[in-house]
Coordinates of C-alpha atoms in Angstrom, one line a residue:
Chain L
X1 CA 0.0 0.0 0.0
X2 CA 1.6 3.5 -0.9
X3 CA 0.0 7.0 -0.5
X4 CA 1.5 9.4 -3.5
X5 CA 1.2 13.1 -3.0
X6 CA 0.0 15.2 -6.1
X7 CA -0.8 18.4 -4.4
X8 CA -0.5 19.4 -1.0
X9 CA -1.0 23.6 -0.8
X10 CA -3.3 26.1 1.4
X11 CA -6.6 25.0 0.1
X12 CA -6.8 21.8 -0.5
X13 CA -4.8 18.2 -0.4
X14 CA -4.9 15.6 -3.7
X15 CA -3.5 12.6 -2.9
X16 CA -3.4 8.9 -4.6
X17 CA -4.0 5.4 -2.9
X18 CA -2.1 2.5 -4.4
X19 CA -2.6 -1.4 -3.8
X20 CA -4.9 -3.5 -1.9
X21 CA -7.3 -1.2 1.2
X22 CA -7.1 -4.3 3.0
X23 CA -6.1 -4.9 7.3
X24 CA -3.0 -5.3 6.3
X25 CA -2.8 -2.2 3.8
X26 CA -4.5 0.0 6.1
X27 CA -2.1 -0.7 8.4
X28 CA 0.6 0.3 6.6
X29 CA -0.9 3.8 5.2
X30 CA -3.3 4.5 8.1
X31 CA -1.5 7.6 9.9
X32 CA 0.0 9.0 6.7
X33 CA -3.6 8.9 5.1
X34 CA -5.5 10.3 8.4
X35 CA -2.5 13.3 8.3
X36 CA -3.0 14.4 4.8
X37 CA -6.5 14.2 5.3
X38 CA -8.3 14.6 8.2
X39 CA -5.9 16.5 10.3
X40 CA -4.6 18.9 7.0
X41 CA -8.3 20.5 8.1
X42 CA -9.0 21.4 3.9
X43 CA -10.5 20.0 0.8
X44 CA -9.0 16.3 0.2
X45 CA -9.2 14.5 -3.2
X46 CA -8.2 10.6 -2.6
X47 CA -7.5 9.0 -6.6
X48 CA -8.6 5.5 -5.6
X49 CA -7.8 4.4 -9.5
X50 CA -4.9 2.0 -7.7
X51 CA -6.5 1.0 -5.5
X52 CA -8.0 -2.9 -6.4
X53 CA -9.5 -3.7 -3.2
X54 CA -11.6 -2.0 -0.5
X55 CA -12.3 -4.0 2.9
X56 CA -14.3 -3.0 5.4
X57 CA -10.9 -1.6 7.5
X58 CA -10.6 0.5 4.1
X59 CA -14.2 2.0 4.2
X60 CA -13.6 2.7 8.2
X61 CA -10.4 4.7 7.4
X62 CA -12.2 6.7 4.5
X63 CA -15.3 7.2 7.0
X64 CA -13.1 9.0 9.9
X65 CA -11.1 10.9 7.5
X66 CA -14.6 12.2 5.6
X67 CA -16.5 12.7 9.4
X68 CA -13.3 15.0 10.6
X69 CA -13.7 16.6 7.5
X70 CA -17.0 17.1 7.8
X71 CA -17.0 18.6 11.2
X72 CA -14.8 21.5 9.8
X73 CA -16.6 22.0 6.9
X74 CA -14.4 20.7 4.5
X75 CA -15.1 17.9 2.0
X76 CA -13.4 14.2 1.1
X77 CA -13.5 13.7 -2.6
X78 CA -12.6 10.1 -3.8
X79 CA -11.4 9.9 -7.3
X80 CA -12.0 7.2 -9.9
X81 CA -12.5 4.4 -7.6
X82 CA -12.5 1.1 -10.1
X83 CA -15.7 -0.4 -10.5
X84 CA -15.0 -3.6 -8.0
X85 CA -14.2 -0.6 -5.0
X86 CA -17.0 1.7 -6.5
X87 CA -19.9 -1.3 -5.7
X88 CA -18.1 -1.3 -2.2
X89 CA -18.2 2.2 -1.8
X90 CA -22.2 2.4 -3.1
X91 CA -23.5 -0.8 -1.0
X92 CA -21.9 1.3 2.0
X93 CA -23.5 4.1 1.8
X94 CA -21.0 6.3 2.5
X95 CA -22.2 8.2 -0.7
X96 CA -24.1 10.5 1.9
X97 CA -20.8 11.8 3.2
X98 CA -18.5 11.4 0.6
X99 CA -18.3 13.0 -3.1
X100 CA -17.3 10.3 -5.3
X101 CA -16.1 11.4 -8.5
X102 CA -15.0 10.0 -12.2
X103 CA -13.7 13.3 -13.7
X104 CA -10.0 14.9 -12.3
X105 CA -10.7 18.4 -13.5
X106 CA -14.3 18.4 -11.6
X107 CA -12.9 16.6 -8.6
X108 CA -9.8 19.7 -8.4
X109 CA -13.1 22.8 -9.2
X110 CA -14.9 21.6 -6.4
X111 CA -11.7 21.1 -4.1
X112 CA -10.6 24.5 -4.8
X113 CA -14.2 26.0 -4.3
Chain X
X1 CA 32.7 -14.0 -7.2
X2 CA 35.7 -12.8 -9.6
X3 CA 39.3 -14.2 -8.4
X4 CA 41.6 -11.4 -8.8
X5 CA 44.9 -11.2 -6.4
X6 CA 43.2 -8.4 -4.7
X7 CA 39.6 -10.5 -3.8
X8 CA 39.8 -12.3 -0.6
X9 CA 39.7 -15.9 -1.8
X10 CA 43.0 -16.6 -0.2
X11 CA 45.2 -16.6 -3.4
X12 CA 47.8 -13.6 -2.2
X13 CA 48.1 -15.5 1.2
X14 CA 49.0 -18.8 -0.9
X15 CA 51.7 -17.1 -3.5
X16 CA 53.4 -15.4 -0.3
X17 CA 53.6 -18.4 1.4
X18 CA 55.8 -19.9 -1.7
X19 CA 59.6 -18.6 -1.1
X20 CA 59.0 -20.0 3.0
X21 CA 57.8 -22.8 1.7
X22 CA 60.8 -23.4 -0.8
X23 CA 63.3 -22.1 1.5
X24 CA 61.8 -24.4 4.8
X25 CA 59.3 -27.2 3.7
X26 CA 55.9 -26.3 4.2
X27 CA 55.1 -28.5 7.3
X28 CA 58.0 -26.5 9.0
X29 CA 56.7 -23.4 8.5
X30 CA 52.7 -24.6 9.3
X31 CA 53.7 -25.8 12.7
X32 CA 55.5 -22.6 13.7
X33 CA 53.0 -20.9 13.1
X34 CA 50.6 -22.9 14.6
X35 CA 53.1 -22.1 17.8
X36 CA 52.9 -18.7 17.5
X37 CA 49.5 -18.1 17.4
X38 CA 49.0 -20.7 20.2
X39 CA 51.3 -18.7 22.1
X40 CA 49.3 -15.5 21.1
X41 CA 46.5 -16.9 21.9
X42 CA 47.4 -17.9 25.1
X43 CA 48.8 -14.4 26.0
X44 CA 45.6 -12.8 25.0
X45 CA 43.4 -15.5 26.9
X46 CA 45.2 -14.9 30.0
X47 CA 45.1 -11.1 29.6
X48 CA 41.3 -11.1 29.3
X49 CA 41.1 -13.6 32.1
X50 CA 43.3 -10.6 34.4
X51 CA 40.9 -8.2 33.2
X52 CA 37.6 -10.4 34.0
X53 CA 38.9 -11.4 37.6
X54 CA 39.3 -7.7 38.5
X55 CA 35.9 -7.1 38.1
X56 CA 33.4 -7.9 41.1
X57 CA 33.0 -11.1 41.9
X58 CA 29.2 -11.1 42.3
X59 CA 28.5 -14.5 40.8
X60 CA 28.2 -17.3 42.9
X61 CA 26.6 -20.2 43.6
X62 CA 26.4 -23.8 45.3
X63 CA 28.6 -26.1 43.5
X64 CA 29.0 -30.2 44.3
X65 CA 32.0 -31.3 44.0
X66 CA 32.6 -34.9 43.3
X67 CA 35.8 -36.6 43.4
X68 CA 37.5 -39.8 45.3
X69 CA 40.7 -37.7 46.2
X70 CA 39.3 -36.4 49.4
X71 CA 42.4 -34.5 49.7
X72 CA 42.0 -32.8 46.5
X73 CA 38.6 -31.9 47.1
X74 CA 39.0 -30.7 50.3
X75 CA 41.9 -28.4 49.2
X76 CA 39.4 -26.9 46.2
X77 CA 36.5 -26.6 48.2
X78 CA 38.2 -24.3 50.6
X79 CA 39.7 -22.6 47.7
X80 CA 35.8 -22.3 46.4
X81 CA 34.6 -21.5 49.3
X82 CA 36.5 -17.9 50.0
X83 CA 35.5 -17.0 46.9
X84 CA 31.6 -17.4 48.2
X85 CA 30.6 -20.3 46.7
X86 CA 28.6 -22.8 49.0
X87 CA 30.3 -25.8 48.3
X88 CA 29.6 -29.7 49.0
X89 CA 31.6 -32.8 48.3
X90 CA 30.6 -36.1 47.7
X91 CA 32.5 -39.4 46.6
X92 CA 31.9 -40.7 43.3
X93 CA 29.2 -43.1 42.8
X94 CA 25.4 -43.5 43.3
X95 CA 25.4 -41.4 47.0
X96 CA 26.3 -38.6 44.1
X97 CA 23.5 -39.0 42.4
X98 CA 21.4 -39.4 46.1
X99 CA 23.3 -36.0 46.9
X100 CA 22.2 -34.3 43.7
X101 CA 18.9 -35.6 44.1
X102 CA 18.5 -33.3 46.9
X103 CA 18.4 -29.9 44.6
X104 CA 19.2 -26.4 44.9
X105 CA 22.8 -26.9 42.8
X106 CA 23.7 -24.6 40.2
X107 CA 26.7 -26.4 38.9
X108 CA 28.8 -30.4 39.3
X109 CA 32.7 -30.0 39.0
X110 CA 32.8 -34.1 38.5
X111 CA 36.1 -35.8 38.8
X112 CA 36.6 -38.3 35.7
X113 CA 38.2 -41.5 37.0
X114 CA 40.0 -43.4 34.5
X115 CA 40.7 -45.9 33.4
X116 CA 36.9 -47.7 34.2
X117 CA 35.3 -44.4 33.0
X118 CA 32.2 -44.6 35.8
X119 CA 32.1 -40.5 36.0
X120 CA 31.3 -40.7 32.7
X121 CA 28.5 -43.2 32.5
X122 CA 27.0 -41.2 36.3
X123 CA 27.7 -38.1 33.8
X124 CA 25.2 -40.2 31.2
X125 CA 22.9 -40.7 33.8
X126 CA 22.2 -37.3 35.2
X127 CA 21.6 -36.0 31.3
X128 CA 19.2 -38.2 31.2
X129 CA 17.4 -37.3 34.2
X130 CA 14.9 -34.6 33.4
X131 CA 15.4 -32.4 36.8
X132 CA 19.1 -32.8 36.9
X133 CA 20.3 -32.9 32.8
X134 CA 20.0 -28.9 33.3
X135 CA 22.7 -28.2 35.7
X136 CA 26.2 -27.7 34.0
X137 CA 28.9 -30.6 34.3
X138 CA 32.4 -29.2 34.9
X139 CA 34.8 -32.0 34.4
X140 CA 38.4 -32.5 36.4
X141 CA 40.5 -34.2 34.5
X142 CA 44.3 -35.9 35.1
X143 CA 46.7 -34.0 33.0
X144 CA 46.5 -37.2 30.5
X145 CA 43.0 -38.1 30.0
X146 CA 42.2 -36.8 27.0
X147 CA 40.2 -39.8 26.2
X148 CA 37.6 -39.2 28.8
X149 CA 37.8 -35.5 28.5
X150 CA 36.5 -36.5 24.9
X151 CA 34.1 -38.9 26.2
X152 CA 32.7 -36.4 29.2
X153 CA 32.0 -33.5 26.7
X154 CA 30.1 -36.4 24.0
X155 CA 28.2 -37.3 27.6
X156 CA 27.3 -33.5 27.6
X157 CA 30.0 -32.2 30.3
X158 CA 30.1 -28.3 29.4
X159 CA 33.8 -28.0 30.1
X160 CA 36.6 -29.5 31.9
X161 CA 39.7 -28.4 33.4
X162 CA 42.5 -30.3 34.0
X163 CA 45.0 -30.9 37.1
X164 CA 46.5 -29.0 38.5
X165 CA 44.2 -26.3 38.2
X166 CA 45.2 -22.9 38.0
X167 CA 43.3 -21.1 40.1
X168 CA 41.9 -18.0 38.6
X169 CA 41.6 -20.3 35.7
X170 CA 39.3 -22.5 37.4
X171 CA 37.1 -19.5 39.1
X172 CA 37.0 -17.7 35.5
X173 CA 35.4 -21.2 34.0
X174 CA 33.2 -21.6 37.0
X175 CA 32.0 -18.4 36.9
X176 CA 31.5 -18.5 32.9
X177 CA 29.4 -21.7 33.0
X178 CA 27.1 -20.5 36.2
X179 CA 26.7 -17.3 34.2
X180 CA 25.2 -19.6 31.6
X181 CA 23.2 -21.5 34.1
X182 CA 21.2 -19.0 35.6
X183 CA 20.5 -17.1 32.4
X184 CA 19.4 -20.7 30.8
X185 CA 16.9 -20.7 34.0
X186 CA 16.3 -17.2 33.6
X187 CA 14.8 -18.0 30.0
X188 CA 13.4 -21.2 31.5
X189 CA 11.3 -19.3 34.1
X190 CA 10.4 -16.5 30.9
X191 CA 9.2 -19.3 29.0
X192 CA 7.4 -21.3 31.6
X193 CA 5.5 -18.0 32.3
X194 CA 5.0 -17.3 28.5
X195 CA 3.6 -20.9 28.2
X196 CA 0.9 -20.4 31.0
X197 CA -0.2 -17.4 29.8
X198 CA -0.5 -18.5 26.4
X199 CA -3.0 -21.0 27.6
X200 CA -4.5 -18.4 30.1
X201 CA -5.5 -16.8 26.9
X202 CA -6.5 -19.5 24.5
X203 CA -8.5 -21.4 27.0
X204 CA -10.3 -17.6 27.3
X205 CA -10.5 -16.8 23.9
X206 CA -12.1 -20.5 23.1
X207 CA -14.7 -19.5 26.0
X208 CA -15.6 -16.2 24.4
X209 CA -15.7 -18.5 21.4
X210 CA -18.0 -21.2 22.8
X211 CA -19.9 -18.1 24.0
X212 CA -20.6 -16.4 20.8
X213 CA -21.4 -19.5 19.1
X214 CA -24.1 -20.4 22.1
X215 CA -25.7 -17.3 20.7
X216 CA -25.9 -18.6 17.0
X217 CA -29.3 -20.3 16.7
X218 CA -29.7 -24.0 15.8
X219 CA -30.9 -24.9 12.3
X220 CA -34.5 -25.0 11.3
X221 CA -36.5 -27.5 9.2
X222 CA -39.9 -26.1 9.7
X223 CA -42.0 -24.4 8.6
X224 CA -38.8 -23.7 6.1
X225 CA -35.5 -25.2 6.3
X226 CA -32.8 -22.9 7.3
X227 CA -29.0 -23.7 8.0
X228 CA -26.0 -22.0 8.5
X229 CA -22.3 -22.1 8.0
X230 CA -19.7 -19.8 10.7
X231 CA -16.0 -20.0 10.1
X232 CA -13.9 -17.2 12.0
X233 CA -10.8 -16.0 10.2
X234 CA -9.5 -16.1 13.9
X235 CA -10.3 -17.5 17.5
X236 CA -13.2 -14.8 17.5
X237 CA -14.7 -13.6 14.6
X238 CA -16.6 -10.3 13.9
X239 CA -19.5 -11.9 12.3
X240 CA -22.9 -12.6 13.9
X241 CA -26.3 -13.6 13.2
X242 CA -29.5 -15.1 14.0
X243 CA -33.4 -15.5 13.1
X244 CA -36.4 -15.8 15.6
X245 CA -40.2 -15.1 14.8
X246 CA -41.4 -12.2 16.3
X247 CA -44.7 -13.3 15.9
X248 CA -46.7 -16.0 14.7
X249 CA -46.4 -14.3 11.3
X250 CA -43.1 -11.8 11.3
X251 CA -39.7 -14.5 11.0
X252 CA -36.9 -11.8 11.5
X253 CA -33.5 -12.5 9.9
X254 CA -30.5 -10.5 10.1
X255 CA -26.3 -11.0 10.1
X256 CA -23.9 -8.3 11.2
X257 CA -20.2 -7.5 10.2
X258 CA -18.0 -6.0 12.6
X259 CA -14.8 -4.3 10.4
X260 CA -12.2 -6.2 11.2
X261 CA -11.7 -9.2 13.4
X262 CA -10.5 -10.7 16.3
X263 CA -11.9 -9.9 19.7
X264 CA -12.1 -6.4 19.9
X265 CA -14.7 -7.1 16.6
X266 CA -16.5 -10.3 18.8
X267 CA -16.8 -7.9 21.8
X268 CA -18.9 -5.5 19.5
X269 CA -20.5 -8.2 17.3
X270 CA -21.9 -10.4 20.5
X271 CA -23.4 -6.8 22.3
X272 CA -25.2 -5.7 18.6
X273 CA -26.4 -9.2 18.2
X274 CA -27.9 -9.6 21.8
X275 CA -29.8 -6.5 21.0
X276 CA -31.3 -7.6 18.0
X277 CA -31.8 -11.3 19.3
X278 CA -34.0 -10.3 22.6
X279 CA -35.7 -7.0 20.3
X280 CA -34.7 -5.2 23.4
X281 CA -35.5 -1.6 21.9
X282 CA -37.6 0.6 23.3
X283 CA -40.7 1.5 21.8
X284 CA -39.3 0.0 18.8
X285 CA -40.8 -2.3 16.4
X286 CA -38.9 -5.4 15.4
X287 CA -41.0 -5.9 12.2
X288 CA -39.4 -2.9 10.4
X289 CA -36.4 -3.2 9.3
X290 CA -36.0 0.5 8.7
X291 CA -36.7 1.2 12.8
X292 CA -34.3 -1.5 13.7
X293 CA -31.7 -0.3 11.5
X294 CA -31.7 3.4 12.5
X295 CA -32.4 2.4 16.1
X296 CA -28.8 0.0 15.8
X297 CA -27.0 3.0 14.3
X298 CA -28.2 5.5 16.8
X299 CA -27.1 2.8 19.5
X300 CA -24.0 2.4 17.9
X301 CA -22.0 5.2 16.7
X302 CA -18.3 4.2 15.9
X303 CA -16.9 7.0 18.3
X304 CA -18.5 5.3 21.1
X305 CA -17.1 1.5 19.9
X306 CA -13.3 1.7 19.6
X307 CA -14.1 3.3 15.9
X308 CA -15.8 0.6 14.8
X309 CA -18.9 -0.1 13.3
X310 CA -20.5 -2.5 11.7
X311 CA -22.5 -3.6 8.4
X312 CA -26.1 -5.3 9.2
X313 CA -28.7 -7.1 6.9
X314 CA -32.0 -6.8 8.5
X315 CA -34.8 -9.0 6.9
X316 CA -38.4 -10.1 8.2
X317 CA -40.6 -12.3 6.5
X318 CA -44.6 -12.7 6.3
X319 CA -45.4 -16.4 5.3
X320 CA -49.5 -15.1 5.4
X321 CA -48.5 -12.2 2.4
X322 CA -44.9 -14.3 1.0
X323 CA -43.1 -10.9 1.4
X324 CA -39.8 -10.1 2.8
X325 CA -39.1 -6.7 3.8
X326 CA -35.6 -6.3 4.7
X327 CA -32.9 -3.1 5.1
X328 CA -29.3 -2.9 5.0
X329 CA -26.2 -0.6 6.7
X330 CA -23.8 -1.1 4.3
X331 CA -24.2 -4.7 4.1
X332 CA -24.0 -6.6 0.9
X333 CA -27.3 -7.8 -1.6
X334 CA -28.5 -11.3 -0.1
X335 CA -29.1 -13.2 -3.0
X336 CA -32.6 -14.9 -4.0
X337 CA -32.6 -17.7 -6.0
X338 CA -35.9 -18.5 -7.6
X339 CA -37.2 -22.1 -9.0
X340 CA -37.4 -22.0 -13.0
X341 CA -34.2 -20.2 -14.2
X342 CA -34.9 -16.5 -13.6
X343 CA -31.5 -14.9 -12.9
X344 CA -30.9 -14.8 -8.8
X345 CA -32.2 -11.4 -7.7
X346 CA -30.0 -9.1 -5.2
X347 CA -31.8 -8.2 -2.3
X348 CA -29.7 -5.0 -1.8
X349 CA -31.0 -2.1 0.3
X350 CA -29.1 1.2 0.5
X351 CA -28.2 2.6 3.8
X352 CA -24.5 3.7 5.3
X353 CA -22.5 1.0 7.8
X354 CA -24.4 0.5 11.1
X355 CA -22.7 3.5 13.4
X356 CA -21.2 5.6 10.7
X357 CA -23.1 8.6 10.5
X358 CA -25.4 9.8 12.9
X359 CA -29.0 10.2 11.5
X360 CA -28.8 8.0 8.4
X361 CA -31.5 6.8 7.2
X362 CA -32.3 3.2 5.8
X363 CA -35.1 2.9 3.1
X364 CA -36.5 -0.6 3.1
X365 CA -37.2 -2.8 0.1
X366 CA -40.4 -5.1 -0.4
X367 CA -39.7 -8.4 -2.4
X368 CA -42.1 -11.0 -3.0
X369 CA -40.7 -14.6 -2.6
X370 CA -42.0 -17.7 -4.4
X371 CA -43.1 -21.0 -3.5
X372 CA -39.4 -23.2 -3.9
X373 CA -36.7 -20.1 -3.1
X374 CA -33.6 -20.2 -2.0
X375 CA -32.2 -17.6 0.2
X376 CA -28.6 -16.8 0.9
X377 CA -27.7 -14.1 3.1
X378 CA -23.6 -13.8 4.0
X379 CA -20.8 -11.7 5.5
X380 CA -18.4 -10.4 2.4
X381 CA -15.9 -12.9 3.4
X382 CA -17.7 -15.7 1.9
X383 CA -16.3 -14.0 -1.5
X384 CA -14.1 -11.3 -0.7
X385 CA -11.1 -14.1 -1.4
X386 CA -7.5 -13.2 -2.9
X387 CA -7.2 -15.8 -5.5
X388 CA -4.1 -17.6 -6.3
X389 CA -3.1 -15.3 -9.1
X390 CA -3.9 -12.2 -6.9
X391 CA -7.1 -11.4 -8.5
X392 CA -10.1 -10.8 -5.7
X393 CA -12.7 -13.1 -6.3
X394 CA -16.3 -10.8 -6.8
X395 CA -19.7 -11.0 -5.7
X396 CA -20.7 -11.8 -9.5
X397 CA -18.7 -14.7 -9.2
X398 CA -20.2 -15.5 -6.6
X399 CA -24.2 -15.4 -6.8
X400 CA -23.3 -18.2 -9.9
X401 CA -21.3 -20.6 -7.5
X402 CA -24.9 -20.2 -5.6
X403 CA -26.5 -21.3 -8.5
X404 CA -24.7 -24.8 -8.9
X405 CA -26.4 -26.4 -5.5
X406 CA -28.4 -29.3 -7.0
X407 CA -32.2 -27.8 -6.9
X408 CA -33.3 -31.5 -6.4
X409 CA -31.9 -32.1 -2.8
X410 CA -31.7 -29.5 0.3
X411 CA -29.0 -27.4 0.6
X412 CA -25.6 -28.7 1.5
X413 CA -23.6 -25.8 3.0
X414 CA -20.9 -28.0 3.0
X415 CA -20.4 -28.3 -0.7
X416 CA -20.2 -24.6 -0.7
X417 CA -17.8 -24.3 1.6
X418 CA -15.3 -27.0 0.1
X419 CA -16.0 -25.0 -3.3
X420 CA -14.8 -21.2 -1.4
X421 CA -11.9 -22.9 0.3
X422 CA -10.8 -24.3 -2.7
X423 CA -10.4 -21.1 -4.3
X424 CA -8.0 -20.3 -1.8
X425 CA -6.2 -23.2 -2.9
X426 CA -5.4 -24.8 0.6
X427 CA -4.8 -21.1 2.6
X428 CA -6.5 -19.9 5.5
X429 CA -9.7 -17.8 4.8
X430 CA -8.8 -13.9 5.0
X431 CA -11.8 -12.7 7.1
X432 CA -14.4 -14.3 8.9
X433 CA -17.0 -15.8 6.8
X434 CA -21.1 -16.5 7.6
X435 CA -23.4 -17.6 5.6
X436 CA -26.8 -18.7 6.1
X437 CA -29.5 -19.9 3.3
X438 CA -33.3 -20.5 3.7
X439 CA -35.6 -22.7 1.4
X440 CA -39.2 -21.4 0.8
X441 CA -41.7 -24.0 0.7

């Protein structure tokens, strides 16, 4: 599991997920992910196109990061999650606190906004 | 590697060996050097040995000496014993064995008596002896016995020492091997304490086990049958379910997921299912799977539960009007197989994880069930499986794996399960896997 920064500047944080969003993947990215995140306090975009799985660990991690989020206002944007994770992501429900989009450019306006 | 002059293979000690060699014969020159680094060695040995018996002598211990030349022993017990060892002496023989029989030794200094050898085979005997082997042998040998030296160390003697001893010789070995000795028991006593609380904790962990599976409810044949299959990744899973009727005419369904597993997922998998088991809700009606569900989340939140919260599928059915109306937080689609060929249906209700958010709401869906269906309701790690080429197995790979149970005879669970495991091909299952199907008369 690797987390790949793209942007990190005053308004918002775009960051990239690669490999499995399994127990043991979460482990490994779980702080790094809840610091770019949750604690940066501003926008965050999360490119889930690497990422091939989601588990239920993997949800919980996206769940905190979008409630903190939430709390200050801010949004969690996850990016071109791959169809497998996107069936996780809408059985979950976690639509109704997280944007999930399919188009960069979009996914960057509304960060910005 | 590439055998230059300069790579350390040995070849530029070999070519500047060649003018001794001419000039001296090579065996010459082998054994004086052999001499000189003996003597070296020696020098250095004896140096560190200075060094070591400055420092403070804070080892000691009781020691048994055993020897037939009372004088001797007498002469190196005294020596032993102004040092601060607590020494004893005994003659050779069985009262040796009587005397070590008698415990509390932390070392034998055993005198070797040649030529019949019977130190050796008493040496044998306390190796073999489960609460003497243990204690560390010291051998005495005569200045000539190399042959039993050889044969007390093969009888598993730690060291030996040969008369006449030299004495700060003799207290450095002593000292050495009891070093040895007490941190051998010190890693005994770690281990023996590791060992019982190992089994403090699995004979715990198998009753939180037995627990959770005393909640699971026993298979049904009537009026429908209905079995199930439970098979924790770990000791304690995270999964949960059960089925009751609440009423002559409600039969309430439902199986939980807590994320993750092990037993901080159990301990919140057991509380949620002994809610929904008794219907202990206030003012809340079991029937609707809507009220249960946002009654569970508002019961639940993850904040309050170690961050974790948990998917649940929620069903009830009415045999008087054939419909089940179930709900879902985050759980995946149960699957509906129908007699006659239609595809299997996905009983999939929206609704976030059970604890996630505040407030969320759980529509519920209505779907009719004809005479001759087959239910299946699961936890995601009945197909959530790495496969061996490091694909995940999918839920649309799974419903058709459903499909294959002969229609002719009832369900075999069993058959399922040998098909999912073998998919692994031979490893363990990742995450805890429930699965539990009903067939509709």
């Amino acid at each position: 599991m690797e987390i790949n920064v793209i942007t990190s500047d005053a308004t918002y944080s775009h960051i990239a997920l690669v490999g499995k969003l399994d127990i043991a993947g979460v482990g490994q990215i779980e702080n790094k992910f809840l610091g770019y995140t949750a604690a940066g306090k501003k926008n965050s975009i999360v490119d889930l196109s690497g990422v091939t799985f989601l588990g239920s660990m993997g949800l919980r991690i996206l769940l905190s990061a979008a409630k903190s989020l939430k709390q200050e206002k801010k949004k969690l944007i996850l990016l071109n999650p791959q169809p497998l994770v996107n069936e996780v992501l809408e059985a979950s429900g976690i639509g109704d606190v997280v944007a999930i989009e399919h188009d960069t450019a979009s996914a960057v306006a509304q960060a910005q906004a | 590697m590439d055998a230059t002059p300069e790579s350390p293979t040995g070849q530029p000690a070999r070519r500047s060996r060649r003018p001794l060699d001419q000039l001296f014969g090579s065996d010459e020159v082998a054994a004086t050097k052999k001499r000189i680094r003996s003597a070296l060695g020696r020098q250095l040995f004896e140096y560190v040995l200075e060094q070591s018996t400055d420092r403070p002598k804070t080892v000691t211990g009781r020691l048994l000496i055993v020897d037939h030349d009372r004088l001797n022993t007498d002469i190196l017990a005294r020596n032993l014993q102004r040092d601060g060892f607590a020494v004893e002496t005994e003659e050779a023989g069985p009262a040796a064995l009587a005397h070590l029989g008698r415990g509390g030794f932390d070392m034998i200094l055993w005198a070797v008596d040649l030529p019949t050898l019977k130190g050796i085979d008493m040496l044998s005997k306390i190796k073999r002896d489960p609460a003497l082997r243990h204690l560390p042998v010291v051998l005495l040998a005569g200045p000539q016995d190399t042959d039993s030296v050889v044969a007390g160390i093969e009888a598993g003697a730690e060291d030996y020492l040969r008369k006449p001893f030299n004495p700060a010789l003799l207290k450095a070995r002593i000292r050495a091997c009891m070093e040895r000795k007490f941190l051998r028991d010190q890693e005994q006593r770690l281990l023996a304490t590791i060992k019982t609380q190992q089994q403090r904790l699995d004979e715990e962990l198998k009753e939180a086990a037995d627990y959770l599976k005393s909640l699971l409810p026993a298979p049904l044949s009537e009026p429908f049958a209905v079995q199930w299959c439970f098979v924790p990744s770990s000791e304690l899973g995270g999964d949960s379910f059960g089925y009751h009727w609440i009423d002559d005419d409600h039969f309430a369904l439902y199986l939980l997921d807590v994320c993750g597993h092990g037993v901080g997922a159990a301990l919140l998998s057991v509380a949620a299912l002994n809610v929904l088991r008794s219907g202990a809700m206030q003012g809340l009606d079991p029937r609707s799977p809507q009220a249960v569900l946002s009654a569970m989340n508002q019961a639940f939140p993850m904040e309050q539960q170690n961050n974790r919260y948990f998917t649940l599928w929620y069903g009830v059915y009415q045999p008087s009007t054939r419909k089940l109306t179930y709900g879902s937080g985050g759980h995946p689609a149960a699957i509906l197989h129908q007699p006659g060929g239609p595809a299997p249906k996905k009983l999939l209700a929206r609704g976030m994880m059970i604890g996630g958010m505040p407030g969320s709401r759980y529509p519920e869906q209505v779907c009719e069930i004809p005479p001759g269906s087959r239910l299946f309701l699961f936890s995601d790690g009945a197909y959530e499986l790495t496969l061996e080429d490091g694909r995940s197995f999918t839920l649309d790979e799974f419903v058709p794996l459903l499909g294959t149970l002969p229609t002719d005879a009832p369900v075999d669970l069993d058959v399922l399960l040998t098909q999912i495991r073998a998919l692994r091909h031979g490893l363990p299952l990742e995450d805890d896997l429930s699965l539990i199907s009903i067939e509709f008369k």
